[in-house]
Amino acid sequence: MTELDVAGLQRRLAQFAAARHWEPFHTPKNLAAALSVEASELVEIFQWLTPDESARVMDDPDTAHRVTDEVADVLAYLLQFCEVLGIDALAALDAKIDRNEQRFPAEGA
């Protein structure tokens, strides 16, 4: 098994889309909308669960499979979105954490 990395997954997603001639549909607007839909499908799984039930969601194999699939869909669309706009997702997250550390200092820090 090869080691997974963001750039490799983005290339694989781009190749998958290219092989199906989907690039014209992978605009930032369409990818943002698809990302929102997939995130909503993840929320739907948890919609009526209690906090305790939601914490145990991965205990049921069928529900765990649904959660895992939706997480994969969200990540796939996010990576494609970043690829189309030239955003380095990891650098963006790192910079955002830096800004949040400044905005929300830990108590006693």
PDB file of C-alpha atoms in Angstrom:
ATOM      1  CA  MET A   1       0.000   0.000   0.000  1.00  0.00           C
ATOM      2  CA  THR A   2       1.322   3.430  -0.905  1.00  0.00           C
ATOM      3  CA  GLU A   3       1.405   6.305   1.553  1.00  0.00           C
ATOM      4  CA  LEU A   4      -1.458   8.738   1.028  1.00  0.00           C
ATOM      5  CA  ASP A   5      -0.866  12.466   0.661  1.00  0.00           C
ATOM      6  CA  VAL A   6      -3.043  15.417  -0.289  1.00  0.00           C
ATOM      7  CA  ALA A   7      -1.287  16.159  -3.577  1.00  0.00           C
ATOM      8  CA  GLY A   8      -1.506  12.532  -4.660  1.00  0.00           C
ATOM      9  CA  LEU A   9      -5.190  12.367  -3.843  1.00  0.00           C
ATOM     10  CA  GLN A  10      -5.795  15.623  -5.737  1.00  0.00           C
ATOM     11  CA  ARG A  11      -4.007  14.180  -8.788  1.00  0.00           C
ATOM     12  CA  ARG A  12      -6.056  11.003  -8.551  1.00  0.00           C
ATOM     13  CA  LEU A  13      -9.303  12.983  -8.324  1.00  0.00           C
ATOM     14  CA  ALA A  14      -8.257  15.142 -11.292  1.00  0.00           C
ATOM     15  CA  GLN A  15      -7.459  12.032 -13.345  1.00  0.00           C
ATOM     16  CA  PHE A  16     -10.797  10.481 -12.383  1.00  0.00           C
ATOM     17  CA  ALA A  17     -12.664  13.614 -13.506  1.00  0.00           C
ATOM     18  CA  ALA A  18     -10.602  13.971 -16.693  1.00  0.00           C
ATOM     19  CA  ALA A  19     -11.255  10.365 -17.720  1.00  0.00           C
ATOM     20  CA  ARG A  20     -14.979  11.129 -17.555  1.00  0.00           C
ATOM     21  CA  HIS A  21     -14.687  14.590 -19.177  1.00  0.00           C
ATOM     22  CA  TRP A  22     -16.116  16.258 -16.070  1.00  0.00           C
ATOM     23  CA  GLU A  23     -13.664  19.182 -15.936  1.00  0.00           C
ATOM     24  CA  PRO A  24     -16.128  21.667 -17.514  1.00  0.00           C
ATOM     25  CA  PHE A  25     -18.505  20.998 -14.626  1.00  0.00           C
ATOM     26  CA  HIS A  26     -15.861  21.329 -11.912  1.00  0.00           C
ATOM     27  CA  THR A  27     -16.105  25.088 -11.548  1.00  0.00           C
ATOM     28  CA  PRO A  28     -15.536  26.706  -8.151  1.00  0.00           C
ATOM     29  CA  LYS A  29     -19.283  27.437  -7.886  1.00  0.00           C
ATOM     30  CA  ASN A  30     -20.303  23.861  -8.695  1.00  0.00           C
ATOM     31  CA  LEU A  31     -17.688  22.336  -6.426  1.00  0.00           C
ATOM     32  CA  ALA A  32     -18.665  24.634  -3.537  1.00  0.00           C
ATOM     33  CA  ALA A  33     -22.310  23.633  -4.019  1.00  0.00           C
ATOM     34  CA  ALA A  34     -21.413  19.931  -4.172  1.00  0.00           C
ATOM     35  CA  LEU A  35     -19.308  20.309  -1.026  1.00  0.00           C
ATOM     36  CA  SER A  36     -22.276  21.875   0.759  1.00  0.00           C
ATOM     37  CA  VAL A  37     -24.589  19.073  -0.362  1.00  0.00           C
ATOM     38  CA  GLU A  38     -22.196  16.374   0.823  1.00  0.00           C
ATOM     39  CA  ALA A  39     -21.655  18.131   4.165  1.00  0.00           C
ATOM     40  CA  SER A  40     -25.432  18.266   4.543  1.00  0.00           C
ATOM     41  CA  GLU A  41     -25.651  14.544   3.867  1.00  0.00           C
ATOM     42  CA  LEU A  42     -23.179  14.014   6.711  1.00  0.00           C
ATOM     43  CA  VAL A  43     -25.268  16.226   8.995  1.00  0.00           C
ATOM     44  CA  GLU A  44     -28.379  14.265   8.029  1.00  0.00           C
ATOM     45  CA  ILE A  45     -26.938  11.114   9.593  1.00  0.00           C
ATOM     46  CA  PHE A  46     -26.652  12.898  12.949  1.00  0.00           C
ATOM     47  CA  GLN A  47     -29.748  15.093  12.676  1.00  0.00           C
ATOM     48  CA  TRP A  48     -32.000  13.402  15.229  1.00  0.00           C
ATOM     49  CA  LEU A  49     -29.403  11.620  17.354  1.00  0.00           C
ATOM     50  CA  THR A  50     -28.821  12.530  20.967  1.00  0.00           C
ATOM     51  CA  PRO A  51     -25.296  13.630  21.890  1.00  0.00           C
ATOM     52  CA  ASP A  52     -24.647  10.164  23.358  1.00  0.00           C
ATOM     53  CA  GLU A  53     -25.976   8.403  20.250  1.00  0.00           C
ATOM     54  CA  SER A  54     -23.846  10.613  18.023  1.00  0.00           C
ATOM     55  CA  ALA A  55     -20.734   9.724  20.043  1.00  0.00           C
ATOM     56  CA  ARG A  56     -21.423   6.025  19.388  1.00  0.00           C
ATOM     57  CA  VAL A  57     -22.308   6.369  15.705  1.00  0.00           C
ATOM     58  CA  MET A  58     -19.269   4.376  14.579  1.00  0.00           C
ATOM     59  CA  ASP A  59     -20.342   1.374  16.690  1.00  0.00           C
ATOM     60  CA  ASP A  60     -22.967   0.385  14.109  1.00  0.00           C
ATOM     61  CA  PRO A  61     -21.223  -0.963  10.969  1.00  0.00           C
ATOM     62  CA  ASP A  62     -23.914   0.275   8.560  1.00  0.00           C
ATOM     63  CA  THR A  63     -23.973   3.772  10.022  1.00  0.00           C
ATOM     64  CA  ALA A  64     -20.180   3.832  10.272  1.00  0.00           C
ATOM     65  CA  HIS A  65     -19.986   3.002   6.568  1.00  0.00           C
ATOM     66  CA  ARG A  66     -22.398   5.850   5.741  1.00  0.00           C
ATOM     67  CA  VAL A  67     -20.418   8.322   7.872  1.00  0.00           C
ATOM     68  CA  THR A  68     -17.134   7.222   6.312  1.00  0.00           C
ATOM     69  CA  ASP A  69     -18.548   7.547   2.787  1.00  0.00           C
ATOM     70  CA  GLU A  70     -19.882  11.042   3.468  1.00  0.00           C
ATOM     71  CA  VAL A  71     -16.574  12.132   5.001  1.00  0.00           C
ATOM     72  CA  ALA A  72     -14.848  10.864   1.851  1.00  0.00           C
ATOM     73  CA  ASP A  73     -17.301  12.773  -0.360  1.00  0.00           C
ATOM     74  CA  VAL A  74     -16.779  16.004   1.617  1.00  0.00           C
ATOM     75  CA  LEU A  75     -13.011  15.638   1.455  1.00  0.00           C
ATOM     76  CA  ALA A  76     -13.066  14.780  -2.253  1.00  0.00           C
ATOM     77  CA  TYR A  77     -15.035  17.893  -3.147  1.00  0.00           C
ATOM     78  CA  LEU A  78     -12.932  20.070  -0.846  1.00  0.00           C
ATOM     79  CA  LEU A  79      -9.718  18.808  -2.441  1.00  0.00           C
ATOM     80  CA  GLN A  80     -11.116  19.332  -5.932  1.00  0.00           C
ATOM     81  CA  PHE A  81     -12.238  22.839  -4.970  1.00  0.00           C
ATOM     82  CA  CYS A  82      -8.739  23.631  -3.689  1.00  0.00           C
ATOM     83  CA  GLU A  83      -7.151  22.174  -6.811  1.00  0.00           C
ATOM     84  CA  VAL A  84      -9.284  24.303  -9.137  1.00  0.00           C
ATOM     85  CA  LEU A  85      -8.529  27.499  -7.206  1.00  0.00           C
ATOM     86  CA  GLY A  86      -4.871  26.731  -6.491  1.00  0.00           C
ATOM     87  CA  ILE A  87      -5.333  26.622  -2.721  1.00  0.00           C
ATOM     88  CA  ASP A  88      -2.873  24.608  -0.653  1.00  0.00           C
ATOM     89  CA  ALA A  89      -5.356  23.130   1.830  1.00  0.00           C
ATOM     90  CA  LEU A  90      -2.740  22.218   4.428  1.00  0.00           C
ATOM     91  CA  ALA A  91      -1.057  25.627   4.282  1.00  0.00           C
ATOM     92  CA  ALA A  92      -4.465  27.317   4.520  1.00  0.00           C
ATOM     93  CA  LEU A  93      -5.332  25.268   7.601  1.00  0.00           C
ATOM     94  CA  ASP A  94      -1.950  25.928   9.194  1.00  0.00           C
ATOM     95  CA  ALA A  95      -2.352  29.688   8.650  1.00  0.00           C
ATOM     96  CA  LYS A  96      -5.911  29.600  10.019  1.00  0.00           C
ATOM     97  CA  ILE A  97      -4.757  27.797  13.179  1.00  0.00           C
ATOM     98  CA  ASP A  98      -2.076  30.494  13.614  1.00  0.00           C
ATOM     99  CA  ARG A  99      -4.714  33.238  13.314  1.00  0.00           C
ATOM    100  CA  ASN A 100      -7.056  31.429  15.714  1.00  0.00           C
ATOM    101  CA  GLU A 101      -4.272  31.048  18.282  1.00  0.00           C
ATOM    102  CA  GLN A 102      -3.890  34.836  18.188  1.00  0.00           C
ATOM    103  CA  ARG A 103      -7.645  35.501  18.302  1.00  0.00           C
ATOM    104  CA  PHE A 104      -8.415  32.937  21.007  1.00  0.00           C
ATOM    105  CA  PRO A 105      -5.423  32.622  23.330  1.00  0.00           C
ATOM    106  CA  ALA A 106      -5.462  29.702  25.743  1.00  0.00           C
ATOM    107  CA  GLU A 107      -6.133  30.589  29.345  1.00  0.00           C
ATOM    108  CA  GLY A 108      -2.898  31.135  31.224  1.00  0.00           C
ATOM    109  CA  ALA A 109      -0.924  31.475  28.002  1.00  0.00           C
TER     110      ALA A 109
END
